Amino acid sequence: MTTTLTPREIVRELDKYIVGQTDAKRMVAVAIRNRWRRSRLDPALRDEVSPKNIIMMGPTGVGKTEIARRLAKLCGSPFIKVEATKYTEVGYVGRDVEAMVRDLMEIGVSLVREEEHRRVREKAETAAEDRLLDLLLPPPGARALYDASSAAPPPNREQIRAMWRAGRLDNAEVEMEVEVSSGPQVEMLGMPGMEQVGSQLKDAFARMFPGRKKMRKFKAQEAFDILIQEESERLIDHEAVTDLARERVEQTGIIFIDEIDKIAVPASQGGRGGPDISREGVQRDLLPIVEGSVVSTKYGMVRTDHILFIAAGAFHIAKPADLIPELQGRFPLRVELSALGKDEFLRILKEPHNALTLQYSALMDTEGIHLEFSEDALEEVAAFAEETNRRTENIGARRLYTIMEKILADLSFDAPERSGETVVIDRTSVRARLEDVRDNADLSRFIL
């Protein structure tokens, strides 16, 4: 699946959820559009065009991860976010870097399988309804299931169908066969590079000890859901799902590698060849994955030549130049995301489709409380977030979450007893709630 959105349209969609960072949005939008351009090339040339991987540099909480996540959702691409620090050099205890490709393939298969389930949903519901009617039909001479006091004959199939569709049989009890797992459960824990072996052993034991059937009782609605799932599985071509998922992973997959600066060895620590050689080892293991290789997964071999890699890090101490030269060359595009200030915080509170103010108002609506925020209250929150980030650690927009929770803590606790009220948060109430942490810098470090 390759999106046909233009770069300008992609940026416009990202603007709905992410404030600012125009340079980064434009860069990823062009990277996605290049995939569409590549798909229209002659096959002989298509394989020669490699993705232009990106390094995003900027402090925490400025939107690096959110840009990549929203981009993948917009394009319908398999996406995975991984932390560079959880991988280790081959031979050390920990996960090897190929695990990120195997995990991406799992996500790709799940994505395609969900699409196929939606595609066959109507047919599956029809088949499941017929099977459920077989379970709901009373045996000859039985009337007790529907109306024990009636002298009328039991309802026929179409009458039961009408009763089911009207919701009158949702709580009727049926008995049906379901498959339960059997055999030993195999887990491979703590062994570097053994995830694939563990998966293969699970599959082998599943074949050796197939699931057994067992009769269980369910409410009709629950049984219907189980039958829909079973019928969907029958209607789906699982080999086609795997093939399509592999193609989508290879051609449109996105791997977001966070904290990549943590595996760089700064010149101040001896640079490359210095004391921390394991971080350089992770880089060298990562290099063939990024430049293009074949990774073995439970679904077959997956090529990484055209997977888009987006790396991100704060780069406070290490710099992109501290990565090994070969890896630097595989991330030709670099963009710096700017730190957020009062103006950006104010926009974050008001403009995005998932703005915090909208989220909290919706949460209070469930309790019957109409929650409003005045303009001066939002300005006070934005200014305090900027001040706190400057005095303590700069955690970007994440500071807004802690401040909003502090402001609304009492209201959230008392909400069930205040149903029907209209609550307006203004500058005075914001200052009152934040007075203690504003005056005590040490307390703000613990509370905010």
Coordinates of C-alpha atoms in Angstrom, one line a residue:
M1 CA 0.0 0.0 0.0
T2 CA 1.6 3.3 -1.1
T3 CA -0.1 6.5 -0.3
T4 CA -1.0 8.9 -3.1
L5 CA -1.0 12.0 -0.8
T6 CA 1.3 14.8 -2.0
P7 CA 4.0 16.2 0.4
R8 CA 1.8 19.2 1.1
E9 CA -1.2 17.0 1.9
I10 CA 0.9 14.9 4.2
V11 CA 2.2 18.0 6.1
R12 CA -1.4 19.2 6.4
E13 CA -2.5 15.9 8.0
L14 CA 0.5 16.0 10.4
D15 CA -0.4 19.6 11.4
K16 CA -3.7 18.3 12.8
Y17 CA -1.8 16.5 15.6
I18 CA 1.7 18.0 15.8
V19 CA 2.5 21.7 16.4
G20 CA 5.5 23.3 14.6
Q21 CA 8.5 21.3 13.4
T22 CA 7.8 22.2 9.8
D23 CA 11.2 21.1 8.5
A24 CA 10.9 17.6 10.0
K25 CA 7.4 17.2 8.6
R26 CA 8.5 18.3 5.1
M27 CA 11.4 15.9 5.2
V28 CA 9.4 12.8 6.1
A29 CA 6.6 13.9 3.7
V30 CA 9.1 13.9 0.8
A31 CA 10.5 10.5 1.9
I32 CA 7.0 9.0 1.8
R33 CA 6.2 10.6 -1.6
N34 CA 9.5 9.2 -3.0
R35 CA 8.0 5.7 -2.3
W36 CA 5.1 6.5 -4.5
R37 CA 7.5 7.8 -7.2
R38 CA 9.6 4.7 -6.9
S39 CA 6.6 2.5 -7.3
R40 CA 5.9 4.1 -10.7
L41 CA 9.4 3.5 -12.1
D42 CA 10.5 0.8 -14.5
P43 CA 11.2 -2.4 -12.5
A44 CA 14.8 -2.5 -13.6
L45 CA 15.4 1.0 -12.1
R46 CA 13.0 0.6 -9.2
D47 CA 15.3 -1.8 -7.3
E48 CA 18.2 0.7 -7.6
V49 CA 16.4 3.5 -5.8
S50 CA 17.0 3.2 -2.1
P51 CA 15.1 5.1 0.7
K52 CA 16.8 8.2 2.1
N53 CA 16.9 7.4 5.8
I54 CA 16.5 10.2 8.3
I55 CA 18.1 11.3 11.6
M56 CA 15.9 13.6 13.8
M57 CA 17.8 15.6 16.4
G58 CA 16.1 17.3 19.2
P59 CA 15.3 17.2 23.0
T60 CA 12.7 14.9 24.4
G61 CA 9.0 15.8 24.0
V62 CA 9.2 17.9 20.8
G63 CA 7.4 15.5 18.5
K64 CA 10.0 13.1 17.0
T65 CA 8.2 9.9 17.8
E66 CA 4.8 11.4 17.1
I67 CA 5.8 12.5 13.6
A68 CA 6.9 9.0 12.7
R69 CA 3.9 7.3 14.3
R70 CA 1.3 9.6 12.7
L71 CA 3.1 9.2 9.4
A72 CA 2.9 5.4 9.4
K73 CA -0.8 5.5 10.4
L74 CA -1.5 8.0 7.6
C75 CA 0.2 5.7 5.1
G76 CA -1.1 2.4 6.5
S77 CA 2.5 1.2 6.7
P78 CA 3.8 -1.4 9.1
F79 CA 5.6 0.6 11.8
I80 CA 7.6 -0.3 14.8
K81 CA 9.4 1.9 17.4
V82 CA 12.4 0.4 19.0
E83 CA 15.0 1.7 21.5
A84 CA 18.6 1.4 20.3
T85 CA 19.8 0.8 23.9
K86 CA 18.0 -2.5 24.3
Y87 CA 20.0 -4.2 21.6
T88 CA 23.4 -5.6 22.2
E89 CA 26.4 -6.8 20.1
V90 CA 26.2 -10.4 18.9
G91 CA 27.6 -12.6 21.6
Y92 CA 26.3 -10.5 24.5
V93 CA 23.2 -11.1 26.5
G94 CA 20.3 -9.1 25.1
R95 CA 18.4 -8.8 21.8
D96 CA 20.1 -8.9 18.5
V97 CA 19.2 -6.1 16.0
E98 CA 17.5 -8.5 13.5
A99 CA 14.7 -8.8 16.1
M100 CA 13.4 -5.4 15.0
V101 CA 12.8 -6.8 11.5
R102 CA 11.1 -9.9 12.9
D103 CA 8.9 -7.7 15.1
L104 CA 8.0 -5.5 12.1
M105 CA 7.0 -8.6 10.1
E106 CA 4.7 -9.7 13.0
I107 CA 3.1 -6.2 12.9
G108 CA 2.8 -6.4 9.1
V109 CA 1.0 -9.8 9.3
S110 CA -1.3 -8.5 12.0
L111 CA -2.1 -5.4 9.9
V112 CA -2.9 -7.4 6.8
R113 CA -4.9 -10.0 8.7
E114 CA -7.1 -7.3 10.3
E115 CA -7.7 -5.8 6.8
E116 CA -8.7 -9.3 5.6
H117 CA -11.0 -9.8 8.6
R118 CA -12.8 -6.6 7.7
R119 CA -13.0 -7.6 4.1
V120 CA -14.7 -10.9 4.8
R121 CA -16.7 -9.7 7.8
E122 CA -20.1 -9.7 6.1
K123 CA -19.7 -13.2 4.7
A124 CA -18.3 -14.4 8.1
E125 CA -21.3 -12.9 9.9
T126 CA -23.8 -14.7 7.6
A127 CA -22.1 -18.0 8.0
A128 CA -21.8 -17.5 11.8
E129 CA -25.4 -16.6 12.0
D130 CA -26.4 -19.9 10.3
R131 CA -24.2 -21.9 12.7
L132 CA -25.7 -20.1 15.7
L133 CA -29.2 -20.8 14.5
D134 CA -28.3 -24.5 14.4
L135 CA -27.3 -24.2 18.1
L136 CA -30.4 -22.1 19.0
L137 CA -32.9 -24.4 17.3
P138 CA -34.6 -26.5 20.0
P139 CA -34.4 -30.3 19.7
P140 CA -37.6 -32.0 18.5
G141 CA -40.3 -31.7 21.2
A142 CA -38.5 -29.1 23.2
R143 CA -40.1 -25.8 24.1
A144 CA -38.4 -24.7 27.3
L145 CA -35.7 -22.6 25.8
Y146 CA -38.1 -19.9 24.6
D147 CA -41.4 -20.3 26.4
A148 CA -42.1 -23.2 28.6
S149 CA -45.7 -22.1 29.4
S150 CA -46.8 -21.9 25.8
A151 CA -48.7 -24.6 24.1
A152 CA -47.7 -23.4 20.7
P153 CA -45.2 -25.4 18.7
P154 CA -41.5 -24.3 19.0
P155 CA -40.4 -21.5 16.6
N156 CA -39.0 -22.5 13.2
R157 CA -35.6 -21.4 11.9
E158 CA -36.7 -18.1 10.3
Q159 CA -38.6 -17.1 13.4
I160 CA -35.5 -17.8 15.5
R161 CA -33.5 -15.7 13.0
A162 CA -35.9 -12.8 13.5
M163 CA -35.8 -13.1 17.2
W164 CA -31.9 -13.2 17.2
R165 CA -31.7 -10.1 14.9
A166 CA -34.1 -8.3 17.2
G167 CA -31.8 -8.9 20.1
R168 CA -34.2 -11.1 22.1
L169 CA -31.8 -14.1 22.2
D170 CA -28.6 -12.4 23.2
N171 CA -28.6 -13.9 26.7
A172 CA -29.8 -17.4 25.6
E173 CA -27.4 -20.1 26.5
V174 CA -25.9 -22.4 23.9
E175 CA -23.3 -25.2 24.1
M176 CA -20.7 -25.5 21.4
E177 CA -17.3 -27.0 20.7
V178 CA -14.3 -24.8 21.1
E179 CA -10.6 -25.6 20.7
V180 CA -8.4 -25.4 23.7
S181 CA -4.6 -25.5 23.6
S182 CA -2.7 -28.5 24.8
G183 CA 0.9 -29.5 25.1
P184 CA 3.8 -27.7 26.7
Q185 CA 4.3 -23.9 26.5
V186 CA 7.9 -23.1 25.3
E187 CA 9.5 -19.8 26.2
M188 CA 13.1 -18.9 25.4
L189 CA 14.1 -16.3 27.9
G190 CA 17.4 -14.4 28.3
M191 CA 19.2 -16.0 25.3
P192 CA 20.6 -13.6 22.8
G193 CA 19.3 -14.2 19.3
M194 CA 17.0 -17.0 20.4
E195 CA 13.6 -15.3 19.7
Q196 CA 13.4 -17.0 16.2
V197 CA 14.3 -20.5 17.7
G198 CA 11.6 -20.1 20.4
S199 CA 9.0 -19.2 17.8
Q200 CA 9.9 -22.2 15.7
L201 CA 9.8 -24.5 18.8
K202 CA 6.3 -23.2 19.6
D203 CA 5.1 -24.0 16.1
A204 CA 6.7 -27.4 16.2
F205 CA 5.0 -28.2 19.6
A206 CA 1.7 -26.9 18.2
R207 CA 1.9 -29.4 15.4
M208 CA 2.9 -32.2 17.7
F209 CA 0.2 -31.4 20.3
P210 CA -2.8 -30.0 18.3
G211 CA -5.5 -28.3 20.2
R212 CA -8.3 -30.5 21.5
K213 CA -12.0 -29.9 21.3
K214 CA -14.1 -29.2 24.4
M215 CA -17.8 -28.5 24.9
R216 CA -18.5 -25.2 26.6
K217 CA -21.5 -23.1 27.3
F218 CA -21.7 -19.5 26.2
K219 CA -24.2 -16.7 26.0
A220 CA -25.5 -16.4 22.4
Q221 CA -23.8 -13.1 21.7
E222 CA -20.5 -14.4 22.9
A223 CA -20.9 -17.6 20.9
F224 CA -21.7 -15.4 17.8
D225 CA -18.4 -13.5 18.2
I226 CA -16.4 -16.7 18.5
L227 CA -18.2 -18.1 15.4
I228 CA -17.5 -15.0 13.4
Q229 CA -13.8 -15.3 14.3
E230 CA -13.8 -19.0 13.2
E231 CA -15.6 -18.3 9.9
S232 CA -13.2 -15.3 9.2
E233 CA -10.2 -17.6 9.6
R234 CA -11.8 -20.1 7.2
L235 CA -12.4 -17.4 4.6
I236 CA -8.9 -15.9 4.7
D237 CA -6.1 -17.2 2.6
H238 CA -3.3 -17.2 5.2
E239 CA -0.6 -17.8 2.7
A240 CA -1.8 -14.8 0.7
V241 CA -1.8 -12.8 3.9
T242 CA 1.8 -13.7 4.6
D243 CA 2.9 -12.9 1.1
L244 CA 1.1 -9.5 1.1
A245 CA 2.4 -8.7 4.6
R246 CA 6.0 -9.5 3.5
E247 CA 5.7 -7.3 0.4
R248 CA 4.2 -4.5 2.4
V249 CA 7.0 -4.7 5.1
E250 CA 9.7 -4.8 2.4
Q251 CA 8.3 -1.9 0.3
T252 CA 6.6 0.4 2.8
G253 CA 7.8 -0.7 6.3
I254 CA 9.1 2.0 8.7
I255 CA 11.4 1.3 11.6
F256 CA 11.8 4.2 14.1
I257 CA 15.0 3.8 16.1
D258 CA 14.9 6.0 19.2
E259 CA 17.8 7.0 21.4
I260 CA 20.3 6.3 18.7
D261 CA 22.6 8.9 20.2
K262 CA 23.1 6.5 23.2
I263 CA 25.0 4.0 21.1
A264 CA 27.3 6.6 19.6
V265 CA 30.7 6.9 21.3
P266 CA 31.5 10.6 21.9
A267 CA 35.0 11.9 21.2
S268 CA 35.1 13.0 24.9
Q269 CA 35.0 9.3 25.9
G270 CA 37.8 8.2 23.5
G271 CA 35.7 8.2 20.3
R272 CA 35.6 5.2 18.1
G273 CA 37.9 2.5 19.4
G274 CA 37.5 3.9 22.9
P275 CA 36.6 2.0 26.1
D276 CA 32.9 1.3 25.3
I277 CA 33.3 -1.0 22.4
S278 CA 29.9 -2.7 22.8
R279 CA 28.0 0.4 21.6
E280 CA 30.1 0.4 18.4
G281 CA 29.4 -3.3 18.1
V282 CA 25.6 -2.5 18.0
Q283 CA 26.3 0.0 15.3
R284 CA 28.2 -2.5 13.2
D285 CA 25.4 -5.1 13.7
L286 CA 22.8 -2.4 12.7
L287 CA 24.7 -1.4 9.6
P288 CA 23.8 -4.4 7.4
I289 CA 20.1 -4.2 8.4
V290 CA 20.0 -0.5 7.4
E291 CA 22.0 -0.9 4.2
G292 CA 20.0 -3.9 3.0
S293 CA 20.2 -7.5 4.0
V294 CA 18.0 -10.6 4.3
V295 CA 16.5 -11.5 7.7
S296 CA 15.1 -14.9 8.5
T297 CA 11.6 -14.8 10.1
K298 CA 8.9 -17.4 10.9
Y299 CA 7.1 -16.1 7.8
G300 CA 10.1 -16.5 5.5
M301 CA 13.0 -14.3 4.4
V302 CA 12.5 -10.5 4.6
R303 CA 14.6 -8.1 2.6
T304 CA 15.4 -4.8 4.3
D305 CA 16.7 -2.9 1.2
H306 CA 13.7 -0.6 1.0
I307 CA 12.5 -0.3 4.6
L308 CA 12.6 3.3 5.7
F309 CA 14.7 3.9 8.9
I310 CA 14.1 7.0 10.9
A311 CA 16.5 7.4 13.8
A312 CA 16.1 9.9 16.6
G313 CA 18.0 11.2 19.6
A314 CA 18.6 14.2 21.7
F315 CA 22.4 14.3 20.8
H316 CA 23.2 16.4 23.9
I317 CA 26.6 14.8 24.4
A318 CA 27.2 12.6 21.3
K319 CA 26.7 14.0 17.8
P320 CA 25.8 12.3 14.6
A321 CA 29.5 12.5 13.6
D322 CA 30.3 10.2 16.5
L323 CA 28.5 7.3 14.8
I324 CA 30.7 5.0 12.7
P325 CA 31.2 6.5 9.2
E326 CA 29.5 3.6 7.5
L327 CA 26.3 4.1 9.5
Q328 CA 26.4 7.9 9.1
G329 CA 26.4 7.4 5.3
R330 CA 23.2 5.3 5.6
F331 CA 21.3 8.2 7.2
P332 CA 21.9 11.0 4.6
L333 CA 19.0 13.2 5.7
R334 CA 19.2 15.1 9.0
V335 CA 16.8 17.5 10.6
E336 CA 16.9 19.3 13.9
L337 CA 13.7 19.8 15.8
S338 CA 13.5 23.0 17.8
A339 CA 12.7 23.1 21.6
L340 CA 9.2 24.2 22.5
G341 CA 8.4 27.4 24.3
K342 CA 5.3 29.2 25.6
D343 CA 3.8 29.9 22.2
E344 CA 4.1 26.3 21.1
F345 CA 2.7 25.0 24.4
L346 CA -0.3 27.3 24.0
R347 CA -0.9 26.0 20.5
I348 CA -0.6 22.4 21.7
L349 CA -3.3 23.0 24.3
K350 CA -5.7 24.5 21.7
E351 CA -5.1 23.4 18.1
P352 CA -4.5 19.6 17.6
H353 CA -7.4 17.3 17.1
N354 CA -6.3 15.4 20.2
A355 CA -5.5 18.5 22.3
L356 CA -5.2 18.0 26.0
T357 CA -8.1 20.3 26.7
L358 CA -10.4 18.3 24.5
Q359 CA -9.3 15.1 26.1
Y360 CA -10.0 16.3 29.6
S361 CA -13.3 17.9 28.6
A362 CA -14.4 14.6 27.1
L363 CA -13.3 12.7 30.2
M364 CA -15.4 15.0 32.4
D365 CA -18.3 14.7 30.1
T366 CA -18.6 11.0 31.0
E367 CA -19.3 12.1 34.6
G368 CA -21.8 14.7 33.5
I369 CA -19.5 17.7 34.1
H370 CA -19.1 20.4 31.5
L371 CA -15.4 21.5 31.7
E372 CA -14.2 24.7 30.1
F373 CA -10.8 26.4 30.0
S374 CA -10.5 30.2 29.7
E375 CA -7.8 31.7 27.4
D376 CA -5.9 33.2 30.3
A377 CA -5.8 29.8 32.1
L378 CA -4.2 28.2 29.0
E379 CA -1.7 31.0 28.8
E380 CA -0.8 30.5 32.4
V381 CA -0.3 26.8 31.9
A382 CA 1.9 27.4 28.8
A383 CA 4.0 30.0 30.6
F384 CA 4.4 27.7 33.7
A385 CA 5.4 24.8 31.5
E386 CA 8.1 26.8 29.8
E387 CA 9.3 28.1 33.2
T388 CA 9.5 24.6 34.8
N389 CA 11.3 23.2 31.8
R390 CA 13.9 26.0 32.1
R391 CA 14.4 25.5 35.9
T392 CA 14.4 21.7 35.9
E393 CA 14.8 19.1 33.1
N394 CA 13.4 20.1 29.7
I395 CA 10.9 17.3 28.9
G396 CA 9.1 19.4 26.2
A397 CA 5.4 19.0 25.8
R398 CA 5.2 16.1 28.2
R399 CA 5.4 18.8 31.0
L400 CA 1.9 19.8 30.0
Y401 CA 0.5 16.4 31.1
T402 CA 1.9 16.7 34.6
I403 CA 0.7 20.3 35.0
M404 CA -2.8 19.5 33.8
E405 CA -3.0 16.5 36.1
K406 CA -1.9 18.7 39.0
I407 CA -4.6 21.3 38.2
L408 CA -7.4 18.8 37.7
A409 CA -6.5 16.3 40.4
D410 CA -9.3 17.4 42.9
L411 CA -11.9 17.7 40.2
S412 CA -11.1 14.2 38.8
F413 CA -11.5 12.8 42.3
D414 CA -14.8 14.6 43.1
A415 CA -16.3 14.3 39.6
P416 CA -18.9 11.5 40.4
E417 CA -20.4 13.7 43.1
R418 CA -20.5 16.9 40.9
S419 CA -22.5 15.6 38.0
G420 CA -24.5 18.3 36.2
E421 CA -22.1 21.1 37.1
T422 CA -20.2 23.5 34.7
V423 CA -16.6 24.0 35.8
V424 CA -14.5 26.8 34.3
I425 CA -10.7 26.7 34.8
D426 CA -9.4 30.3 34.8
R427 CA -6.0 31.9 35.6
T428 CA -6.8 32.3 39.3
S429 CA -7.6 28.6 39.7
V430 CA -4.5 27.6 37.8
R431 CA -2.3 29.8 40.0
A432 CA -3.9 28.5 43.1
R433 CA -3.3 24.9 42.2
L434 CA 0.3 25.5 41.2
E435 CA 1.2 27.9 44.0
D436 CA 3.1 25.4 46.1
V437 CA 5.2 24.0 43.3
R438 CA 5.9 27.5 41.8
D439 CA 7.3 28.8 45.1
N440 CA 9.3 25.7 46.0
A441 CA 11.8 24.7 43.2
D442 CA 12.8 21.5 45.0
L443 CA 9.1 20.4 45.3
S444 CA 8.5 21.1 41.6
R445 CA 11.3 18.7 40.8
F446 CA 9.4 15.9 42.5
I447 CA 5.8 16.9 41.7
L448 CA 6.2 18.2 38.1

